Amino acid sequence: RDKKMVIYMVTGHGEREIAHEHKSGISQLGSDLALNDFEVFPLLLMRLNAVPRDADLVVVAGPRKSFLEEELAMLRAYLNKGGKSIFALEPGGNAGLRGFLEDYGILLDDGIIVDRFSSVSGGDDTSPVVTTYADIPALKNFSYATFFPTARAVLIREDPLPGIEIRWLARTSKKSWSELDFMALFDGLDVSPDALEHQGPLNVAVLAHKEIDKETRSSLMVFGDADFLSNAYLNVSGNKDLVFACIDMLLGQGSSITIDNRIAQDKPFILTPLHRMMVFWIPVVIIPSLMMSACIAVFWMRKRT
């Protein structure tokens, strides 16, 4: 590139921050972007009148407090000039962004994804493993599994808005659903999908383009999870590869981002339904049954002699 591209990470609403090196921070993402010749800065909208002009991409990662109307106006103005943005939103809240995203035809589901089809060692059904991606050039031949701890579904309006082009990027299995009863789920009670809950496959990432004029269009990408960006999960499986592929897609850089060969700190063992049955039946039922049968056989043989 003839210049460094600039990425701003919004702060001030409890977002994940690039300065934080603990597990929930995103310092690793900031470092990896810097290694790929990006400049990454925090962005506190409350102190400004507009998004900086040099912003090539604005990222909102896991806000917990609502945006002010003035801040939303700044983000709208930025996008209306052809800006590009990524929103990563955890379940359980919308940070006042629901109406903002609906303008792009994107709807936030209020539940948390439960996926009985896939599980990760040390995780549970609320940590879906995603292996299904959109058939688009940017994700062509993308064959990595990605891991989204506690994710929400991101829905697409059935009636398309004028000038809006929107599509899903990554989705869960058919065995998943969006559970609305958080209390029962985290109390360990048995939950199952009902008629009021959206059934899988569910989108965990969508991309919307809005035509501003004949030469300009804005781009808005929304993920239903922010944990996958964090230091704890960025290097798990294909998470970082997906993040960088999506940034590449938004900025139109071709294959300018490279993934280093650093060994991932976490290597999840992904269990299919067959694997999970084997893990249960072999050590819990079959082997003890064989041992018990052998003991009984020895006992009767000794008794007969």
mmCIF file of C-alpha atoms in Angstrom:
data_model
loop_
_atom_site.group_PDB
_atom_site.id
_atom_site.type_symbol
_atom_site.label_atom_id
_atom_site.label_comp_id
_atom_site.label_asym_id
_atom_site.label_seq_id
_atom_site.Cartn_x
_atom_site.Cartn_y
_atom_site.Cartn_z
ATOM 1 C CA ARG A 1 0.000 0.000 0.000
ATOM 2 C CA ASP A 2 1.113 3.562 -0.622
ATOM 3 C CA LYS A 3 -0.047 4.580 2.883
ATOM 4 C CA LYS A 4 -0.941 3.023 6.186
ATOM 5 C CA MET A 5 -4.640 2.483 6.674
ATOM 6 C CA VAL A 6 -6.150 3.766 9.906
ATOM 7 C CA ILE A 7 -8.492 1.790 12.155
ATOM 8 C CA TYR A 8 -10.261 3.437 15.100
ATOM 9 C CA MET A 9 -11.553 1.414 18.062
ATOM 10 C CA VAL A 10 -14.484 3.174 19.744
ATOM 11 C CA THR A 11 -14.240 3.543 23.551
ATOM 12 C CA GLY A 12 -16.323 5.071 26.325
ATOM 13 C CA HIS A 13 -19.135 2.500 26.524
ATOM 14 C CA GLY A 14 -17.336 -0.427 28.142
ATOM 15 C CA GLU A 15 -15.901 -1.736 24.867
ATOM 16 C CA ARG A 16 -12.956 -4.111 24.633
ATOM 17 C CA GLU A 17 -9.847 -1.921 24.501
ATOM 18 C CA ILE A 18 -6.587 -2.312 22.598
ATOM 19 C CA ALA A 19 -4.605 -1.131 25.642
ATOM 20 C CA HIS A 20 -5.833 -3.981 27.845
ATOM 21 C CA GLU A 21 -3.672 -7.109 27.859
ATOM 22 C CA HIS A 22 -5.929 -9.221 30.089
ATOM 23 C CA LYS A 23 -8.056 -11.994 28.609
ATOM 24 C CA SER A 24 -11.073 -9.807 27.807
ATOM 25 C CA GLY A 25 -8.987 -7.072 26.136
ATOM 26 C CA ILE A 26 -8.094 -6.887 22.439
ATOM 27 C CA SER A 27 -4.430 -5.871 22.659
ATOM 28 C CA GLN A 28 -3.440 -8.949 20.633
ATOM 29 C CA LEU A 29 -5.699 -7.854 17.770
ATOM 30 C CA GLY A 30 -4.180 -4.374 17.880
ATOM 31 C CA SER A 31 -0.656 -5.809 17.781
ATOM 32 C CA ASP A 32 -1.451 -8.121 14.870
ATOM 33 C CA LEU A 33 -2.985 -5.266 12.884
ATOM 34 C CA ALA A 34 0.087 -3.123 13.538
ATOM 35 C CA LEU A 35 2.290 -5.940 12.226
ATOM 36 C CA ASN A 36 0.272 -5.786 9.008
ATOM 37 C CA ASP A 37 1.013 -2.081 8.541
ATOM 38 C CA PHE A 38 -2.213 -0.686 10.013
ATOM 39 C CA GLU A 39 -2.387 2.205 12.422
ATOM 40 C CA VAL A 40 -4.806 1.503 15.283
ATOM 41 C CA PHE A 41 -6.093 4.210 17.628
ATOM 42 C CA PRO A 42 -8.772 4.463 20.344
ATOM 43 C CA LEU A 43 -11.710 6.738 19.512
ATOM 44 C CA LEU A 44 -13.676 8.565 22.209
ATOM 45 C CA LEU A 45 -16.575 10.085 20.284
ATOM 46 C CA MET A 46 -17.786 12.084 23.295
ATOM 47 C CA ARG A 47 -14.831 14.448 22.919
ATOM 48 C CA LEU A 48 -15.245 15.031 19.188
ATOM 49 C CA ASN A 49 -17.657 16.590 16.750
ATOM 50 C CA ALA A 50 -17.140 13.986 14.046
ATOM 51 C CA VAL A 51 -15.355 10.751 13.234
ATOM 52 C CA PRO A 52 -11.773 11.646 12.151
ATOM 53 C CA ARG A 53 -11.398 12.136 8.403
ATOM 54 C CA ASP A 54 -8.523 9.684 8.160
ATOM 55 C CA ALA A 55 -10.643 6.764 9.470
ATOM 56 C CA ASP A 56 -10.595 3.875 7.021
ATOM 57 C CA LEU A 57 -12.467 1.626 9.443
ATOM 58 C CA VAL A 58 -14.314 2.162 12.739
ATOM 59 C CA VAL A 59 -14.703 -0.806 15.106
ATOM 60 C CA VAL A 60 -17.172 -1.058 18.006
ATOM 61 C CA ALA A 61 -16.265 -4.146 20.050
ATOM 62 C CA GLY A 62 -18.634 -5.188 22.841
ATOM 63 C CA PRO A 63 -20.172 -1.938 24.177
ATOM 64 C CA ARG A 64 -22.031 -2.298 27.491
ATOM 65 C CA LYS A 65 -23.464 1.226 27.854
ATOM 66 C CA SER A 66 -25.738 3.060 25.436
ATOM 67 C CA PHE A 67 -24.423 5.484 22.850
ATOM 68 C CA LEU A 68 -25.545 9.094 23.036
ATOM 69 C CA GLU A 69 -27.657 10.406 20.185
ATOM 70 C CA GLU A 70 -24.825 12.782 19.288
ATOM 71 C CA GLU A 71 -22.455 9.834 18.936
ATOM 72 C CA LEU A 72 -24.900 7.934 16.755
ATOM 73 C CA ALA A 73 -25.261 11.020 14.580
ATOM 74 C CA MET A 74 -21.468 11.090 14.120
ATOM 75 C CA LEU A 75 -21.408 7.429 13.106
ATOM 76 C CA ARG A 76 -24.295 7.971 10.667
ATOM 77 C CA ALA A 77 -22.513 10.941 9.122
ATOM 78 C CA TYR A 78 -19.324 8.887 8.772
ATOM 79 C CA LEU A 79 -21.147 6.025 7.043
ATOM 80 C CA ASN A 80 -23.112 8.404 4.828
ATOM 81 C CA LYS A 81 -19.787 9.589 3.426
ATOM 82 C CA GLY A 82 -18.866 6.048 2.424
ATOM 83 C CA GLY A 83 -17.377 4.912 5.733
ATOM 84 C CA LYS A 84 -16.843 1.343 6.851
ATOM 85 C CA SER A 85 -17.567 -0.082 10.278
ATOM 86 C CA ILE A 86 -17.602 -3.312 12.287
ATOM 87 C CA PHE A 87 -19.908 -3.846 15.267
ATOM 88 C CA ALA A 88 -19.382 -6.837 17.579
ATOM 89 C CA LEU A 89 -22.283 -7.052 20.037
ATOM 90 C CA GLU A 90 -22.691 -9.464 22.941
ATOM 91 C CA PRO A 91 -26.078 -11.008 23.905
ATOM 92 C CA GLY A 92 -28.199 -9.312 26.542
ATOM 93 C CA GLY A 93 -28.113 -5.701 25.351
ATOM 94 C CA ASN A 94 -27.888 -3.480 22.301
ATOM 95 C CA ALA A 95 -26.110 -0.343 23.649
ATOM 96 C CA GLY A 96 -28.800 1.830 22.055
ATOM 97 C CA LEU A 97 -27.770 0.605 18.580
ATOM 98 C CA ARG A 98 -30.939 -1.279 17.644
ATOM 99 C CA GLY A 99 -32.507 1.538 15.606
ATOM 100 C CA PHE A 100 -29.131 2.471 14.115
ATOM 101 C CA LEU A 101 -28.649 -1.047 12.758
ATOM 102 C CA GLU A 102 -32.247 -1.398 11.613
ATOM 103 C CA ASP A 103 -31.612 1.478 9.200
ATOM 104 C CA TYR A 104 -29.321 -0.982 7.412
ATOM 105 C CA GLY A 105 -31.822 -3.844 7.564
ATOM 106 C CA ILE A 106 -30.010 -5.596 10.424
ATOM 107 C CA LEU A 107 -31.992 -6.881 13.418
ATOM 108 C CA LEU A 108 -30.576 -8.028 16.763
ATOM 109 C CA ASP A 109 -32.063 -11.152 18.321
ATOM 110 C CA ASP A 110 -32.603 -10.942 22.086
ATOM 111 C CA GLY A 111 -31.573 -14.527 22.889
ATOM 112 C CA ILE A 112 -28.328 -16.455 23.192
ATOM 113 C CA ILE A 113 -27.380 -19.135 20.685
ATOM 114 C CA VAL A 114 -27.524 -22.733 21.876
ATOM 115 C CA ASP A 115 -26.015 -25.244 19.452
ATOM 116 C CA ARG A 116 -26.314 -28.936 20.316
ATOM 117 C CA PHE A 117 -24.517 -29.950 17.113
ATOM 118 C CA SER A 118 -21.082 -28.758 18.136
ATOM 119 C CA SER A 119 -19.161 -28.320 21.335
ATOM 120 C CA VAL A 120 -15.604 -27.527 22.329
ATOM 121 C CA SER A 121 -13.622 -29.269 25.023
ATOM 122 C CA GLY A 122 -13.993 -27.116 28.123
ATOM 123 C CA GLY A 123 -16.980 -25.290 26.643
ATOM 124 C CA ASP A 124 -20.695 -25.962 26.367
ATOM 125 C CA ASP A 125 -23.640 -25.596 24.016
ATOM 126 C CA THR A 126 -23.533 -21.793 24.313
ATOM 127 C CA SER A 127 -20.142 -21.746 22.561
ATOM 128 C CA PRO A 128 -21.057 -22.707 18.990
ATOM 129 C CA VAL A 129 -18.405 -23.797 16.516
ATOM 130 C CA VAL A 130 -19.107 -22.327 13.072
ATOM 131 C CA THR A 131 -18.034 -24.014 9.845
ATOM 132 C CA THR A 132 -20.551 -22.551 7.374
ATOM 133 C CA TYR A 133 -19.613 -19.367 5.516
ATOM 134 C CA ALA A 134 -21.049 -17.318 2.673
ATOM 135 C CA ASP A 135 -20.182 -18.268 -0.881
ATOM 136 C CA ILE A 136 -18.405 -15.011 -1.721
ATOM 137 C CA PRO A 137 -14.891 -14.329 -3.090
ATOM 138 C CA ALA A 138 -13.567 -12.962 0.223
ATOM 139 C CA LEU A 139 -14.408 -16.219 2.016
ATOM 140 C CA LYS A 140 -13.733 -18.596 -0.852
ATOM 141 C CA ASN A 141 -11.830 -21.658 0.354
ATOM 142 C CA PHE A 142 -12.124 -20.471 3.971
ATOM 143 C CA SER A 143 -12.179 -23.854 5.673
ATOM 144 C CA TYR A 144 -11.329 -23.027 9.288
ATOM 145 C CA ALA A 145 -13.698 -23.602 12.174
ATOM 146 C CA THR A 146 -14.427 -20.475 14.210
ATOM 147 C CA PHE A 147 -15.443 -20.294 17.847
ATOM 148 C CA PHE A 148 -18.024 -17.827 19.227
ATOM 149 C CA PRO A 149 -18.438 -18.010 23.030
ATOM 150 C CA THR A 150 -21.894 -16.774 24.114
ATOM 151 C CA ALA A 151 -23.155 -15.337 20.829
ATOM 152 C CA ARG A 152 -26.441 -13.815 19.686
ATOM 153 C CA ALA A 153 -28.149 -14.221 16.324
ATOM 154 C CA VAL A 154 -27.990 -11.361 13.839
ATOM 155 C CA LEU A 155 -31.124 -11.283 11.703
ATOM 156 C CA ILE A 156 -31.818 -9.807 8.283
ATOM 157 C CA ARG A 157 -35.020 -7.928 7.498
ATOM 158 C CA GLU A 158 -37.311 -9.917 5.245
ATOM 159 C CA ASP A 159 -38.360 -6.828 3.281
ATOM 160 C CA PRO A 160 -35.187 -5.258 1.806
ATOM 161 C CA LEU A 161 -34.734 -1.525 2.305
ATOM 162 C CA PRO A 162 -34.174 0.703 -0.741
ATOM 163 C CA GLY A 163 -30.485 1.020 -1.591
ATOM 164 C CA ILE A 164 -29.461 -1.677 0.903
ATOM 165 C CA GLU A 165 -27.637 -4.867 -0.064
ATOM 166 C CA ILE A 166 -27.260 -7.314 2.821
ATOM 167 C CA ARG A 167 -26.132 -10.905 3.242
ATOM 168 C CA TRP A 168 -25.026 -13.344 5.913
ATOM 169 C CA LEU A 169 -21.321 -14.193 6.292
ATOM 170 C CA ALA A 170 -21.196 -16.978 8.900
ATOM 171 C CA ARG A 171 -23.896 -19.104 10.495
ATOM 172 C CA THR A 172 -24.455 -21.919 12.956
ATOM 173 C CA SER A 173 -25.809 -25.435 12.365
ATOM 174 C CA LYS A 174 -29.422 -26.480 11.877
ATOM 175 C CA LYS A 175 -29.429 -27.908 15.408
ATOM 176 C CA SER A 176 -29.056 -24.455 16.969
ATOM 177 C CA TRP A 177 -31.643 -22.024 18.289
ATOM 178 C CA SER A 178 -31.795 -18.667 20.086
ATOM 179 C CA GLU A 179 -32.676 -19.305 23.733
ATOM 180 C CA LEU A 180 -34.599 -16.465 25.416
ATOM 181 C CA ASP A 181 -34.687 -17.908 28.941
ATOM 182 C CA PHE A 182 -31.246 -16.839 30.162
ATOM 183 C CA MET A 183 -32.090 -17.718 33.781
ATOM 184 C CA ALA A 184 -32.919 -21.359 33.039
ATOM 185 C CA LEU A 185 -29.955 -21.715 30.697
ATOM 186 C CA PHE A 186 -27.309 -20.527 33.147
ATOM 187 C CA ASP A 187 -28.946 -22.307 36.092
ATOM 188 C CA GLY A 188 -28.185 -25.536 34.266
ATOM 189 C CA LEU A 189 -31.820 -26.427 33.620
ATOM 190 C CA ASP A 190 -32.792 -28.424 30.565
ATOM 191 C CA VAL A 191 -33.821 -26.041 27.776
ATOM 192 C CA SER A 192 -35.281 -26.697 24.352
ATOM 193 C CA PRO A 193 -36.453 -24.492 21.470
ATOM 194 C CA ASP A 194 -40.024 -23.225 21.403
ATOM 195 C CA ALA A 195 -42.198 -21.443 18.864
ATOM 196 C CA LEU A 196 -41.141 -17.955 19.999
ATOM 197 C CA GLU A 197 -37.429 -18.609 19.495
ATOM 198 C CA HIS A 198 -35.575 -18.427 16.192
ATOM 199 C CA GLN A 199 -34.374 -21.784 14.891
ATOM 200 C CA GLY A 200 -31.044 -22.556 13.217
ATOM 201 C CA PRO A 201 -29.136 -22.074 11.116
ATOM 202 C CA LEU A 202 -28.556 -18.654 12.700
ATOM 203 C CA ASN A 203 -26.387 -15.834 11.423
ATOM 204 C CA VAL A 204 -23.487 -14.822 13.656
ATOM 205 C CA ALA A 205 -22.132 -12.329 11.121
ATOM 206 C CA VAL A 206 -23.785 -10.224 8.398
ATOM 207 C CA LEU A 207 -22.604 -7.529 6.003
ATOM 208 C CA ALA A 208 -24.699 -4.644 4.662
ATOM 209 C CA HIS A 209 -23.835 -2.172 1.925
ATOM 210 C CA LYS A 210 -25.768 1.061 1.503
ATOM 211 C CA GLU A 211 -25.686 2.983 -1.752
ATOM 212 C CA ILE A 212 -25.073 6.657 -1.028
ATOM 213 C CA ASP A 213 -24.737 7.769 -4.650
ATOM 214 C CA LYS A 214 -23.526 6.269 -7.911
ATOM 215 C CA GLU A 215 -19.887 6.359 -6.792
ATOM 216 C CA THR A 216 -20.170 5.942 -3.021
ATOM 217 C CA ARG A 217 -21.462 3.243 -0.732
ATOM 218 C CA SER A 218 -21.011 2.550 2.961
ATOM 219 C CA SER A 219 -20.347 -0.851 4.539
ATOM 220 C CA LEU A 220 -21.512 -2.127 7.911
ATOM 221 C CA MET A 221 -20.544 -5.538 9.298
ATOM 222 C CA VAL A 222 -22.167 -6.898 12.452
ATOM 223 C CA PHE A 223 -21.087 -9.877 14.587
ATOM 224 C CA GLY A 224 -23.275 -11.356 17.304
ATOM 225 C CA ASP A 225 -20.279 -11.812 19.607
ATOM 226 C CA ALA A 226 -17.301 -9.796 20.870
ATOM 227 C CA ASP A 227 -15.473 -12.508 22.823
ATOM 228 C CA PHE A 228 -14.003 -14.024 19.658
ATOM 229 C CA LEU A 229 -11.971 -10.806 19.192
ATOM 230 C CA SER A 230 -10.507 -10.934 22.700
ATOM 231 C CA ASN A 231 -7.040 -12.019 23.751
ATOM 232 C CA ALA A 232 -8.544 -15.200 25.204
ATOM 233 C CA TYR A 233 -10.078 -16.398 21.930
ATOM 234 C CA LEU A 234 -8.485 -14.552 18.994
ATOM 235 C CA ASN A 235 -5.936 -17.333 18.407
ATOM 236 C CA VAL A 236 -8.422 -20.157 18.877
ATOM 237 C CA SER A 237 -8.918 -22.159 15.689
ATOM 238 C CA GLY A 238 -9.687 -19.847 12.723
ATOM 239 C CA ASN A 239 -10.954 -16.815 14.655
ATOM 240 C CA LYS A 240 -8.130 -14.472 13.687
ATOM 241 C CA ASP A 241 -8.200 -15.671 10.085
ATOM 242 C CA LEU A 242 -11.901 -14.786 9.864
ATOM 243 C CA VAL A 243 -11.399 -11.369 11.477
ATOM 244 C CA PHE A 244 -8.610 -10.452 9.083
ATOM 245 C CA ALA A 245 -10.490 -11.823 6.069
ATOM 246 C CA CYS A 246 -13.451 -9.593 7.001
ATOM 247 C CA ILE A 247 -11.255 -6.512 7.474
ATOM 248 C CA ASP A 248 -9.644 -7.276 4.120
ATOM 249 C CA MET A 249 -13.114 -7.547 2.602
ATOM 250 C CA LEU A 250 -14.266 -4.171 3.954
ATOM 251 C CA LEU A 251 -11.128 -2.297 2.984
ATOM 252 C CA GLY A 252 -10.865 -3.919 -0.430
ATOM 253 C CA GLN A 253 -7.218 -4.796 0.002
ATOM 254 C CA GLY A 254 -7.099 -8.048 -1.906
ATOM 255 C CA SER A 255 -4.887 -10.406 0.072
ATOM 256 C CA SER A 256 -2.826 -7.733 1.795
ATOM 257 C CA ILE A 257 -3.222 -9.137 5.310
ATOM 258 C CA THR A 258 -1.026 -12.042 6.291
ATOM 259 C CA ILE A 259 -1.462 -14.477 9.143
ATOM 260 C CA ASP A 260 1.714 -15.341 11.026
ATOM 261 C CA ASN A 261 2.637 -18.891 11.933
ATOM 262 C CA ARG A 262 2.601 -18.399 15.678
ATOM 263 C CA ILE A 263 1.323 -21.482 17.487
ATOM 264 C CA ALA A 264 -2.116 -20.898 18.933
ATOM 265 C CA GLN A 265 -2.319 -20.933 22.702
ATOM 266 C CA ASP A 266 -5.590 -22.871 22.658
ATOM 267 C CA LYS A 267 -6.328 -25.864 20.461
ATOM 268 C CA PRO A 268 -9.968 -26.827 20.887
ATOM 269 C CA PHE A 269 -11.124 -30.375 20.312
ATOM 270 C CA ILE A 270 -14.382 -30.114 18.400
ATOM 271 C CA LEU A 271 -16.928 -32.792 19.199
ATOM 272 C CA THR A 272 -19.521 -33.951 16.693
ATOM 273 C CA PRO A 273 -22.679 -35.672 17.983
ATOM 274 C CA LEU A 274 -21.076 -39.074 17.199
ATOM 275 C CA HIS A 275 -17.941 -38.141 19.138
ATOM 276 C CA ARG A 276 -19.976 -36.996 22.114
ATOM 277 C CA MET A 277 -21.886 -40.291 22.185
ATOM 278 C CA MET A 278 -18.608 -42.228 22.018
ATOM 279 C CA VAL A 279 -17.090 -40.158 24.828
ATOM 280 C CA PHE A 280 -20.060 -41.054 27.015
ATOM 281 C CA TRP A 281 -20.755 -44.692 26.092
ATOM 282 C CA ILE A 282 -17.213 -46.081 25.859
ATOM 283 C CA PRO A 283 -15.689 -44.920 29.196
ATOM 284 C CA VAL A 284 -18.933 -44.627 31.177
ATOM 285 C CA VAL A 285 -20.955 -47.647 30.013
ATOM 286 C CA ILE A 286 -19.062 -50.133 27.821
ATOM 287 C CA ILE A 287 -15.702 -50.397 29.635
ATOM 288 C CA PRO A 288 -17.247 -50.613 33.164
ATOM 289 C CA SER A 289 -19.766 -53.169 31.870
ATOM 290 C CA LEU A 290 -16.982 -55.328 30.408
ATOM 291 C CA MET A 291 -15.014 -55.117 33.656
ATOM 292 C CA MET A 292 -18.087 -56.014 35.687
ATOM 293 C CA SER A 293 -18.863 -58.941 33.373
ATOM 294 C CA ALA A 294 -15.281 -60.202 33.702
ATOM 295 C CA CYS A 295 -15.468 -59.956 37.503
ATOM 296 C CA ILE A 296 -18.750 -61.866 37.588
ATOM 297 C CA ALA A 297 -17.340 -64.536 35.272
ATOM 298 C CA VAL A 298 -14.238 -64.989 37.454
ATOM 299 C CA PHE A 299 -16.406 -65.117 40.569
ATOM 300 C CA TRP A 300 -18.647 -67.897 39.179
ATOM 301 C CA MET A 301 -15.700 -69.855 37.846
ATOM 302 C CA ARG A 302 -13.967 -69.780 41.239
ATOM 303 C CA LYS A 303 -17.216 -70.691 42.986
ATOM 304 C CA ARG A 304 -17.751 -73.694 40.727
ATOM 305 C CA THR A 305 -14.246 -74.938 41.366
#
